[in-house]
Tab-separated table of N, CA and C and ligand atoms in Angstrom:
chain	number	residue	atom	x	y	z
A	1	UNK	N	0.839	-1.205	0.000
A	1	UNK	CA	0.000	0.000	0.000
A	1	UNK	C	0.875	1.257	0.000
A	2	UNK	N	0.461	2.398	-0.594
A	2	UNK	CA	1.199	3.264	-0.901
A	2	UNK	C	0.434	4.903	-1.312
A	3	UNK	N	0.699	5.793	-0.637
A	3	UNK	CA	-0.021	6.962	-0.371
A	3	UNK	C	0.310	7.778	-1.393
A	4	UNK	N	-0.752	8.626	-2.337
A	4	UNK	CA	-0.438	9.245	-3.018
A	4	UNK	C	-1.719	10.470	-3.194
A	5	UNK	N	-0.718	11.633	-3.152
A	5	UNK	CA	-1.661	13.017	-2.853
A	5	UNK	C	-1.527	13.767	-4.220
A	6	UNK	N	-2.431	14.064	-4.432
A	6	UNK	CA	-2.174	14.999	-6.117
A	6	UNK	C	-2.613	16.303	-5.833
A	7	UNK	N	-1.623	17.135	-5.696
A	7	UNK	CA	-1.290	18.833	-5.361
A	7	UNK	C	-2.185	19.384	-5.876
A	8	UNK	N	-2.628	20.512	-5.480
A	8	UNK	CA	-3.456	21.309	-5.775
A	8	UNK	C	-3.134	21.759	-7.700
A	9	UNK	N	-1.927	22.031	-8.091
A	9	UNK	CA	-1.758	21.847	-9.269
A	9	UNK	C	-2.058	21.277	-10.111
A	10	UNK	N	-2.234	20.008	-9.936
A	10	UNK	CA	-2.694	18.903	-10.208
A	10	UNK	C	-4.405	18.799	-10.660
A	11	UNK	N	-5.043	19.465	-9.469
A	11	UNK	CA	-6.524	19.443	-9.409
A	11	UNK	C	-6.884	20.989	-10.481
A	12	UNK	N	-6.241	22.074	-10.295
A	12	UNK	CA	-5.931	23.188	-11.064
A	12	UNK	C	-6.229	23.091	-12.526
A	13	UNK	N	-5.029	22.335	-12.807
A	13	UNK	CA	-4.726	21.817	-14.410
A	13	UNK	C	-5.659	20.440	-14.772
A	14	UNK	N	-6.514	20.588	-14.300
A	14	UNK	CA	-7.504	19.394	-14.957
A	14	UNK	C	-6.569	17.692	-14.811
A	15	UNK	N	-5.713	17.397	-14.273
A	15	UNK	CA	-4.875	16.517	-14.794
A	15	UNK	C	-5.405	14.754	-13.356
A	16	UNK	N	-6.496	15.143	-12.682
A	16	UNK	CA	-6.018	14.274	-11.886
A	16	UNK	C	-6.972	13.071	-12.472
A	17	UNK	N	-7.978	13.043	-13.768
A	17	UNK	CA	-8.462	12.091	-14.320
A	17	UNK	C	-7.122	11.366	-14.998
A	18	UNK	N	-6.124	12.137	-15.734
A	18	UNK	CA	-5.007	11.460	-15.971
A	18	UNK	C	-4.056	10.203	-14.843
A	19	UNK	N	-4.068	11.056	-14.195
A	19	UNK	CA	-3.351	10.137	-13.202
A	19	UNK	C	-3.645	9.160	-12.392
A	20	UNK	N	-4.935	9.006	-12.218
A	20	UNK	CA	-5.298	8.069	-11.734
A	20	UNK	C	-5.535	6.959	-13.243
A	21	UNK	N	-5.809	6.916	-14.092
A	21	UNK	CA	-6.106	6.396	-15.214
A	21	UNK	C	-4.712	5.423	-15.209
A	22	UNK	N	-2.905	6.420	-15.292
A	22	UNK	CA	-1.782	5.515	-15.581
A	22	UNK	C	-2.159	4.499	-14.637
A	23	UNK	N	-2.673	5.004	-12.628
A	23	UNK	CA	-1.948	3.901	-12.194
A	23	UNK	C	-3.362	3.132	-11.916
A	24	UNK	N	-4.264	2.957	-13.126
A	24	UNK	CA	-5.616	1.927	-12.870
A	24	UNK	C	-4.591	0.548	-14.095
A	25	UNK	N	-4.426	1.657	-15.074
A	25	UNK	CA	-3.852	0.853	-16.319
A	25	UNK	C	-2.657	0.149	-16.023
A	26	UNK	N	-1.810	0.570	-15.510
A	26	UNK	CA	-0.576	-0.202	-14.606
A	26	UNK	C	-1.424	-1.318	-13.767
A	27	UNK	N	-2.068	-1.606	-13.687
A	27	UNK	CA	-2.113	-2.592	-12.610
A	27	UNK	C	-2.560	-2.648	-10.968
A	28	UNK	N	-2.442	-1.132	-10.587
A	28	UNK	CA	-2.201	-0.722	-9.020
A	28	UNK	C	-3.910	-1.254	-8.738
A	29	UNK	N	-4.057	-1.231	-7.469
A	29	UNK	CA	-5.919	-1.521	-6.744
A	29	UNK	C	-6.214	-0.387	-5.979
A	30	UNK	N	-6.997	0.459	-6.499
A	30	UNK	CA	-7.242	1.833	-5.480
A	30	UNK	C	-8.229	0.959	-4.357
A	31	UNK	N	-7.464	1.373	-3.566
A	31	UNK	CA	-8.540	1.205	-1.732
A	31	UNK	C	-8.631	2.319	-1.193
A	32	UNK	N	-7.813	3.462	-1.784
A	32	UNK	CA	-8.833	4.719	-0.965
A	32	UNK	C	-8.665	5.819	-1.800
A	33	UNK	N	-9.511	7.092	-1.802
A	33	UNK	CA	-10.048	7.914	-2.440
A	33	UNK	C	-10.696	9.093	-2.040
A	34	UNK	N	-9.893	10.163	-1.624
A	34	UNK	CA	-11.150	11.416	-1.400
A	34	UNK	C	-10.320	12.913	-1.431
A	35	UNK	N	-11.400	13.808	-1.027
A	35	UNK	CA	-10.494	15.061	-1.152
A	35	UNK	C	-10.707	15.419	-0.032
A	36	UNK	N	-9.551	16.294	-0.211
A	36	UNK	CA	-9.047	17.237	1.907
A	36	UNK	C	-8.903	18.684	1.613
A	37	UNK	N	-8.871	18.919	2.635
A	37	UNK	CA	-8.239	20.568	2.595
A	37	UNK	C	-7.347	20.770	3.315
A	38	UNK	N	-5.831	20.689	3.319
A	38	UNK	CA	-4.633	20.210	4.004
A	38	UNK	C	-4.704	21.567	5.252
A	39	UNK	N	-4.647	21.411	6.412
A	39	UNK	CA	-4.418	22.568	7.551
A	39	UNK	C	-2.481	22.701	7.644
A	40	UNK	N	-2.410	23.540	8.623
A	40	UNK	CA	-1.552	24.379	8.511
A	40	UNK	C	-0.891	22.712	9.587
A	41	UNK	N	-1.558	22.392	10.308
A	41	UNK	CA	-0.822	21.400	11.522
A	41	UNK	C	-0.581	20.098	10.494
A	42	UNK	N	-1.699	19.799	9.566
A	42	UNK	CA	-1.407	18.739	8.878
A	42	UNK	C	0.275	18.598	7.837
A	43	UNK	N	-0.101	19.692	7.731
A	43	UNK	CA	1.571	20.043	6.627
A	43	UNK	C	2.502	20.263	7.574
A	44	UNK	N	2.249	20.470	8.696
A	44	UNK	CA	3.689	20.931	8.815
A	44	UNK	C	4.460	19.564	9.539
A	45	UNK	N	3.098	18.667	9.712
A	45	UNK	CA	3.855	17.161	9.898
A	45	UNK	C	3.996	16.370	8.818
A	46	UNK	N	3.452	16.431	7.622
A	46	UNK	CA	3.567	16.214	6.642
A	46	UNK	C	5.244	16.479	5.866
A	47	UNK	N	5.600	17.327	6.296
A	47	UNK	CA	6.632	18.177	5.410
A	47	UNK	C	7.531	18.741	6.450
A	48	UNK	N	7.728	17.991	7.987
A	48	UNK	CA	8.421	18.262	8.953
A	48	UNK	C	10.081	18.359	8.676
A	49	UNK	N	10.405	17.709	7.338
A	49	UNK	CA	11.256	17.464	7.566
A	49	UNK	C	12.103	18.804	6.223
A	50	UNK	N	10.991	19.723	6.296
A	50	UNK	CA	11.574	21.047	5.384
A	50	UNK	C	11.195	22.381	6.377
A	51	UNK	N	10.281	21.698	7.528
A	51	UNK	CA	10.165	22.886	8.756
A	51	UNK	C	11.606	24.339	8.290
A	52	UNK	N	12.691	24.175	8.236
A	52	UNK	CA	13.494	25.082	8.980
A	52	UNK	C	13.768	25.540	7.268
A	53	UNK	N	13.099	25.132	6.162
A	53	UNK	CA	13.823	25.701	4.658
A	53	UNK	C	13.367	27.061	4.415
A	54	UNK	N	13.823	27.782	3.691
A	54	UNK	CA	13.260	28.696	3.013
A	54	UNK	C	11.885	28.957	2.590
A	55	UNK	N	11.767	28.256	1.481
A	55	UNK	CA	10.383	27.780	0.964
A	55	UNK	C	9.483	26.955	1.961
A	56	UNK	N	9.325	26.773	2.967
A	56	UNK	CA	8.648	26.110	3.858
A	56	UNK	C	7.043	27.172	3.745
A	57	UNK	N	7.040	28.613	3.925
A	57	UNK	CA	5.816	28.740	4.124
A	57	UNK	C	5.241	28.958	2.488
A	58	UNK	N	5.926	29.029	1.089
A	58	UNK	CA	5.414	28.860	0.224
A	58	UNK	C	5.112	27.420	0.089
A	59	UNK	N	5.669	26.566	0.343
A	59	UNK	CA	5.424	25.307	0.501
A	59	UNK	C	3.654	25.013	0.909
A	60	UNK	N	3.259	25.562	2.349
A	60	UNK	CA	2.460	24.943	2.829
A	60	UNK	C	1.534	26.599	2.331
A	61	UNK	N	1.715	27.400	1.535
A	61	UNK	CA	0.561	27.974	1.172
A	61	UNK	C	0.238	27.654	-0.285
A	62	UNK	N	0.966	26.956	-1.106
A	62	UNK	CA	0.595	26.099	-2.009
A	62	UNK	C	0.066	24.808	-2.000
A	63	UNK	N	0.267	24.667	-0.733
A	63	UNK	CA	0.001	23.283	-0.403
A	63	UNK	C	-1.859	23.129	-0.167
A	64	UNK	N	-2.262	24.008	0.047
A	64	UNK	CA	-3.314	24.859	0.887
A	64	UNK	C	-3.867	25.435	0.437
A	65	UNK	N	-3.992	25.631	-1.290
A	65	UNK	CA	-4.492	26.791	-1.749
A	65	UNK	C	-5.782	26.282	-2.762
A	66	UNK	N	-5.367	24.549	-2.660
A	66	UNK	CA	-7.011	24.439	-3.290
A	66	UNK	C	-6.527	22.612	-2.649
A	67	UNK	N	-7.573	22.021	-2.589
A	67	UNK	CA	-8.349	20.812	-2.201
A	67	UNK	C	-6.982	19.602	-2.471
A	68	UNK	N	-6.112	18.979	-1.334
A	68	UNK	CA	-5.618	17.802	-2.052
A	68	UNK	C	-6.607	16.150	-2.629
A	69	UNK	N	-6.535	15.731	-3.308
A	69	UNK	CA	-7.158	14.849	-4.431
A	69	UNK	C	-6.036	13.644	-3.061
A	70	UNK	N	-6.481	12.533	-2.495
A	70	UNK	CA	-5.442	11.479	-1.649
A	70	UNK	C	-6.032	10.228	-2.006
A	71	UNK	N	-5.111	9.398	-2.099
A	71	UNK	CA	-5.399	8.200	-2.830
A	71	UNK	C	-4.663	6.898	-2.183
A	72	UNK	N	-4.820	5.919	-1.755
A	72	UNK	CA	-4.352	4.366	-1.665
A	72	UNK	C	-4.117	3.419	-2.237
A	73	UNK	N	-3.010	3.083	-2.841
A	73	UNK	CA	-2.938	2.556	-4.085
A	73	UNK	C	-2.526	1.061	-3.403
A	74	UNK	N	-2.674	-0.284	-3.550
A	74	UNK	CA	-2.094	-1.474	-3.698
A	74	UNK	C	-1.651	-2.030	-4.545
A	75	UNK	N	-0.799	-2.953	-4.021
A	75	UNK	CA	0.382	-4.082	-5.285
A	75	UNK	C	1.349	-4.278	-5.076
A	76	UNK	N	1.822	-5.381	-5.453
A	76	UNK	CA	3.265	-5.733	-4.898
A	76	UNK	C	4.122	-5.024	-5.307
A	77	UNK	N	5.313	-4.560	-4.315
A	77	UNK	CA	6.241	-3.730	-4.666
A	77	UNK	C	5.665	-1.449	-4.691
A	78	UNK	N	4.420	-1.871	-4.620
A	78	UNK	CA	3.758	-0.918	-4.948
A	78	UNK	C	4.279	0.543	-4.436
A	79	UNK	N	4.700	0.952	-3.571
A	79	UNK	CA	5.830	2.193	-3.016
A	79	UNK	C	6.654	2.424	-3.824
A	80	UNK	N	7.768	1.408	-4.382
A	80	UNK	CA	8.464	1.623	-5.247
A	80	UNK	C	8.326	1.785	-6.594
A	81	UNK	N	7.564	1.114	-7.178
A	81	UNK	CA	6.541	1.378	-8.663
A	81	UNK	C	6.187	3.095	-8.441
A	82	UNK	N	5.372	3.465	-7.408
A	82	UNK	CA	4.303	4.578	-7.930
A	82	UNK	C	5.429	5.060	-7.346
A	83	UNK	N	6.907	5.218	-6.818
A	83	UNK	CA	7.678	6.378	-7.057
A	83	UNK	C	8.353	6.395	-8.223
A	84	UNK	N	8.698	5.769	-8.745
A	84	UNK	CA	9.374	5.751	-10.626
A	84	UNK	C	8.135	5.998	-11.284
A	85	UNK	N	6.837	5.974	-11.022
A	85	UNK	CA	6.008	6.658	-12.326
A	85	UNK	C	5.491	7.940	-11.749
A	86	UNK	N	6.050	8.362	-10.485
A	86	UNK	CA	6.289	9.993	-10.456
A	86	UNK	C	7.312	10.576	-10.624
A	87	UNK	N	8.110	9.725	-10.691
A	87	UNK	CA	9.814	10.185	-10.696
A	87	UNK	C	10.662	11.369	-9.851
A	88	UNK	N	11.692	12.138	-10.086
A	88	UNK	CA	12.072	12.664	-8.747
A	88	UNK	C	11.540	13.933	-8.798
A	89	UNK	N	12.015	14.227	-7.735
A	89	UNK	CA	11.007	15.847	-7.316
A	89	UNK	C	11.180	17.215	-8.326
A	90	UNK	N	12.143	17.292	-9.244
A	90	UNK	CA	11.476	18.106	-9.931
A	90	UNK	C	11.248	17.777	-11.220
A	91	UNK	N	10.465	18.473	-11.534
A	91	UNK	CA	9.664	18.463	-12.869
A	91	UNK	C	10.429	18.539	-14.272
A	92	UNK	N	11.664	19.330	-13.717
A	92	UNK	CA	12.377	19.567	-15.471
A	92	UNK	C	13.216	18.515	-15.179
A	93	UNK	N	13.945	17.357	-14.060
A	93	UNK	CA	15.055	17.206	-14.162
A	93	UNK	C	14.057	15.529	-14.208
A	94	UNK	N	12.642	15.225	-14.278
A	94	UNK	CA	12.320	13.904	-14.079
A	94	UNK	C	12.265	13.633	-15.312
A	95	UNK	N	12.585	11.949	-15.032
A	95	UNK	CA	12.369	11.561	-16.867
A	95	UNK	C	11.195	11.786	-17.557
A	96	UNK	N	11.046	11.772	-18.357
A	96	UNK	CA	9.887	11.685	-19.445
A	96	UNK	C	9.496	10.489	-19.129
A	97	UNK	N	8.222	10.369	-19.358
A	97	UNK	CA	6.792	8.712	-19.437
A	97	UNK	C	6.735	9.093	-17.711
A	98	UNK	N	7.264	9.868	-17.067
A	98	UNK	CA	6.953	10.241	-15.545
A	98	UNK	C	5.824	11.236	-15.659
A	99	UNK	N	5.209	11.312	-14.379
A	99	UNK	CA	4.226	12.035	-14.356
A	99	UNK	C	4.633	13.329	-13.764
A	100	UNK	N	5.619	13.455	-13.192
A	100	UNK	CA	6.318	14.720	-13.004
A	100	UNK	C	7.220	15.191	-14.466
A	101	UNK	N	7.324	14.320	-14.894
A	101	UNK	CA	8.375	14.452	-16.086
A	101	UNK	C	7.813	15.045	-17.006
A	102	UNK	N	6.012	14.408	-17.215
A	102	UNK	CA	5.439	14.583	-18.544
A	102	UNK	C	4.842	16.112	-18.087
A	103	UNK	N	4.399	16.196	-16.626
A	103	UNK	CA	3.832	17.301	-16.411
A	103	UNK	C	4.356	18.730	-16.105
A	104	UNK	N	5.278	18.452	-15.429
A	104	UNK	CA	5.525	19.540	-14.068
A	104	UNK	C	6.733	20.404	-14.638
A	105	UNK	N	7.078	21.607	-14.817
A	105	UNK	CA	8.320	22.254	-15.447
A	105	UNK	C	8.998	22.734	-13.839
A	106	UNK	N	8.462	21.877	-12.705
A	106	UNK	CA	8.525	22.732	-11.489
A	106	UNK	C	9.334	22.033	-10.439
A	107	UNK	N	9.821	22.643	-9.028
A	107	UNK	CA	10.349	21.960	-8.064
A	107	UNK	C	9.782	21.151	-6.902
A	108	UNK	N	9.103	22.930	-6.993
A	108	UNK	CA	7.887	22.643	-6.017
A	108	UNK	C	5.987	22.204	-6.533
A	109	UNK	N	5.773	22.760	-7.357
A	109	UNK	CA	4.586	22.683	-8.315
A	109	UNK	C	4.913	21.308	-9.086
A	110	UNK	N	5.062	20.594	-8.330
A	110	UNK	CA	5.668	19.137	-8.830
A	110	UNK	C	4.519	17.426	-8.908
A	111	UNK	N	2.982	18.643	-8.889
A	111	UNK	CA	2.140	17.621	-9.039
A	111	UNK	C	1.585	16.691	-7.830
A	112	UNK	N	2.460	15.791	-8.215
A	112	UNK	CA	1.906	14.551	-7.212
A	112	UNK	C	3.105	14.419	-6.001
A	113	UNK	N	2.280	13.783	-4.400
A	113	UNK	CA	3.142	13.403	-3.353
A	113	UNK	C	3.096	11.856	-3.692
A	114	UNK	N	4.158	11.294	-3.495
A	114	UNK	CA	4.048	9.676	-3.130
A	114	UNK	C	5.108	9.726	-2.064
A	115	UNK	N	4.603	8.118	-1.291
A	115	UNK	CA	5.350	7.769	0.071
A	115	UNK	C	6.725	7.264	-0.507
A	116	UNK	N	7.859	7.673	0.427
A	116	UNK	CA	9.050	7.268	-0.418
A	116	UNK	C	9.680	6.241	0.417
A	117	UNK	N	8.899	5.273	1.199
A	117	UNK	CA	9.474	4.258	1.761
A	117	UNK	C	8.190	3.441	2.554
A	118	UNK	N	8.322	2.479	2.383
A	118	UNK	CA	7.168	1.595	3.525
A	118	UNK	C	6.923	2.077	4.604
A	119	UNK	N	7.649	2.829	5.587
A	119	UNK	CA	7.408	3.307	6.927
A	119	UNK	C	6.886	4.709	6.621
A	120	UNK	N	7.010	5.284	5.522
A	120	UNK	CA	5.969	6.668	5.440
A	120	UNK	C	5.324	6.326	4.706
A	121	UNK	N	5.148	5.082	4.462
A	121	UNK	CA	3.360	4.839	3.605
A	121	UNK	C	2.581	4.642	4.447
A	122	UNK	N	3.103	4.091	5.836
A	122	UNK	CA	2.678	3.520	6.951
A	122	UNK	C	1.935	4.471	7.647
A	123	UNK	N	2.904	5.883	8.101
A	123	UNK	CA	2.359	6.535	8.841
A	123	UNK	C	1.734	7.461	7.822
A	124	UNK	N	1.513	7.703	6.840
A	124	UNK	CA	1.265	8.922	5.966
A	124	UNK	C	-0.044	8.149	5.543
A	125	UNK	N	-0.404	7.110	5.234
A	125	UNK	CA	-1.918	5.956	5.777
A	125	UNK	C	-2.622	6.796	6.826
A	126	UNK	N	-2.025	6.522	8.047
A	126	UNK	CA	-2.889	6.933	9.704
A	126	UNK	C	-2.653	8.485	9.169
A	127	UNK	N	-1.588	9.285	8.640
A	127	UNK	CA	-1.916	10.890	8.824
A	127	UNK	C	-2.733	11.516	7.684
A	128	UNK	N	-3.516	10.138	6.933
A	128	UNK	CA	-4.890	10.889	5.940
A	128	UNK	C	-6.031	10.254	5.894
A	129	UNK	N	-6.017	9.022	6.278
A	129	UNK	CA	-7.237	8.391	6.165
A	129	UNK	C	-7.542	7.332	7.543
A	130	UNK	N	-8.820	7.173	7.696
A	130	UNK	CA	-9.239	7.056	8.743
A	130	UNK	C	-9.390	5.394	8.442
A	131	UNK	N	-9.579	4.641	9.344
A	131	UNK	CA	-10.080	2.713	8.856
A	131	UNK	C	-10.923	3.056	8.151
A	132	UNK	N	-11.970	3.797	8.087
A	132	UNK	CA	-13.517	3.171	7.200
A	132	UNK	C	-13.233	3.959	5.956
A	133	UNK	N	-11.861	4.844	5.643
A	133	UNK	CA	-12.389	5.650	4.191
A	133	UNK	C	-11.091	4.184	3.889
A	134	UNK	N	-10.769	2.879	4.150
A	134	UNK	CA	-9.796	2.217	3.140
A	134	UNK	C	-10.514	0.607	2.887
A	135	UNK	N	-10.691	0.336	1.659
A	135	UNK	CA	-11.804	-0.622	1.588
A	135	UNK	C	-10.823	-1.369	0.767
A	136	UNK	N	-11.136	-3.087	1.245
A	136	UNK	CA	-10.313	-4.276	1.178
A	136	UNK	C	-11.803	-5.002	0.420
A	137	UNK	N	-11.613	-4.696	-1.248
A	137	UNK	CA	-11.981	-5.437	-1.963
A	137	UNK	C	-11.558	-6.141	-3.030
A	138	UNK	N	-11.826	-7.120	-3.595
A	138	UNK	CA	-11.189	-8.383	-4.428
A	138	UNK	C	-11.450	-7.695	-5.645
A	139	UNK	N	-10.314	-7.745	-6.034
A	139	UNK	CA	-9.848	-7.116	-7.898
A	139	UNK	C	-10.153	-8.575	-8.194
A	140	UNK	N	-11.171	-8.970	-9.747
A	140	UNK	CA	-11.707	-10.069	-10.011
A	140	UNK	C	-10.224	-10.669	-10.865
A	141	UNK	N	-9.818	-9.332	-11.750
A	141	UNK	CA	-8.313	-9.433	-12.583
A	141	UNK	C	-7.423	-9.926	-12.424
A	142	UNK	N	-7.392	-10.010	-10.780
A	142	UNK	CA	-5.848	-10.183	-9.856
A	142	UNK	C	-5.026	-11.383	-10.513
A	143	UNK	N	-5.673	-12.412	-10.501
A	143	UNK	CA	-4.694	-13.765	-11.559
A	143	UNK	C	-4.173	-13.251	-12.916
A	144	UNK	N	-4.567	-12.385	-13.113
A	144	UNK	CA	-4.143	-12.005	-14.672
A	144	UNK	C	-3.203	-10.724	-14.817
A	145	UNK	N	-3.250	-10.206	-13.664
A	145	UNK	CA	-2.239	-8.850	-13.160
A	145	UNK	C	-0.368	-10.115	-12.689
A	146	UNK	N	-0.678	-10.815	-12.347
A	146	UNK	CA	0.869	-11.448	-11.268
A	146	UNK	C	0.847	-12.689	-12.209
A	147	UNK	N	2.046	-13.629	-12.277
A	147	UNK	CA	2.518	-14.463	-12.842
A	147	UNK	C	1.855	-15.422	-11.161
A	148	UNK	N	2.095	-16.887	-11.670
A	148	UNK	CA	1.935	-18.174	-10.560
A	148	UNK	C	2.657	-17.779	-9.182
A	149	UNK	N	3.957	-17.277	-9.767
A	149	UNK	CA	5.105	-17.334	-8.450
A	149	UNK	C	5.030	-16.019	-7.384
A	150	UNK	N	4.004	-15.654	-8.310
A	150	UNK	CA	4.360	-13.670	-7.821
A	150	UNK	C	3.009	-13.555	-6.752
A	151	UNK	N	2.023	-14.606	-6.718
A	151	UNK	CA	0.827	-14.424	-6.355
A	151	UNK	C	0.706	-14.206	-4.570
B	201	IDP	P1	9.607	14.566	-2.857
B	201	IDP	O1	8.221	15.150	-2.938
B	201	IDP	O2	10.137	14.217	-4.225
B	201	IDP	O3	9.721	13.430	-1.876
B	201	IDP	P2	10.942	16.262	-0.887
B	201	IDP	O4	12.373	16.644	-0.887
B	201	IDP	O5	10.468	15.309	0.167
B	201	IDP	O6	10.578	15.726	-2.360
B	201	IDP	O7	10.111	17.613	-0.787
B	201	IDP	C1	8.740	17.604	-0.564
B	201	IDP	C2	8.108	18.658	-1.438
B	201	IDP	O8	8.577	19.952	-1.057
B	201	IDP	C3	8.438	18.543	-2.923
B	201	IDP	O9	7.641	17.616	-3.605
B	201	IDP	C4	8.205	19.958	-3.391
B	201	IDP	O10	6.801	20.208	-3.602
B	201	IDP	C5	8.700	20.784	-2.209
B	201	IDP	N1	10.119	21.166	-2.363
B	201	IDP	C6	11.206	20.385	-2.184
B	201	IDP	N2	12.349	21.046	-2.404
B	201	IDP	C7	11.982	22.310	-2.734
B	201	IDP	C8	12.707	23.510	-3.089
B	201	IDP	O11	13.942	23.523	-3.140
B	201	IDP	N3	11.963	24.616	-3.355
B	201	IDP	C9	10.608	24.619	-3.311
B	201	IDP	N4	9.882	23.536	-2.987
B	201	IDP	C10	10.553	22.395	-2.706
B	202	MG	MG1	9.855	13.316	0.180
């Protein structure tokens, strides 16, 4: 499982029917889905770890300036997948077929958040969604998504 927030930019530029589309077509299992309005306490644990930068309060007033789009994605390996099809944080320097790559000319205006390790998918899970917004239902596809060994 693997957390992924699509920036207000994102929702802005019409683009978040796109993005959810790559990672339906990839394979991923959405189990969760909704929109927020990020607070000032939510970001700044969110993004604790740019507290003391420069850009910290453009950070969290972009962050803040229209509705985040948050999402739960499943699949094996799945953290590491949906960070190579966002690729790295900025926009001019990510590859192309990335969704930062294809989209974003930016550093910060960089589209989409994904969790960049199992233990902040973990807690970045509990710091957006509650048990009842994450629903554990059977993809009928699933044998036809994984090889025998992979199952
Ligand atoms: P990541 O989103 O690729 O994991 P982080 O370094 O964790 O990148 O930074 C979190 C977010 O903070 C970035 O996605 C971007 O929106 C913003 N950010 C990071 N570095 C800068 C910067 O140098 N200037 C402005 N915004 C930045
Ligand atoms: Mg990060």
């Amino acid at each position: 499982m693997t957390v992924v927030l699509l920036k207000p930019d994102a929702l802005q530029r019409g683009l978040v029917g796109e993005i959810i589309n790559r990672f339906e077509r990839k394979g991923l299992k959405l189990v969760g889905l909704k929109m927020m309005a990020a607070s000032d306490a939510l970001l700044e644990e969110h993004y604790a770890h740019h507290k003391d930068k420069p850009f910290f309060a453009g950070l969290k007033k972009f962050m803040s300036s229209s509705p985040l789009v948050c999402m739960l994605w499943e699949g094996k390996e799945a953290v590491d997948v949906v960070r190579r099809m966002a690729g790295v944080t900025s926009g001019r320097e990510a590859e192309l077929g990335s969704i930062r790559g294809d989209f974003s000319m930016s550093v910060s205006a960089n589209i989409i958040h994904v969790s960049d390790s199992q233990a902040a998918a973990r807690e970045e899970e509990a710091r957006f969604f509650e048990k009842g917004e994450i629903f554990d239902w059977e993809n009928v596809v699933f044998p036809y998504l994984y090889g025998e060994d992979e199952k």
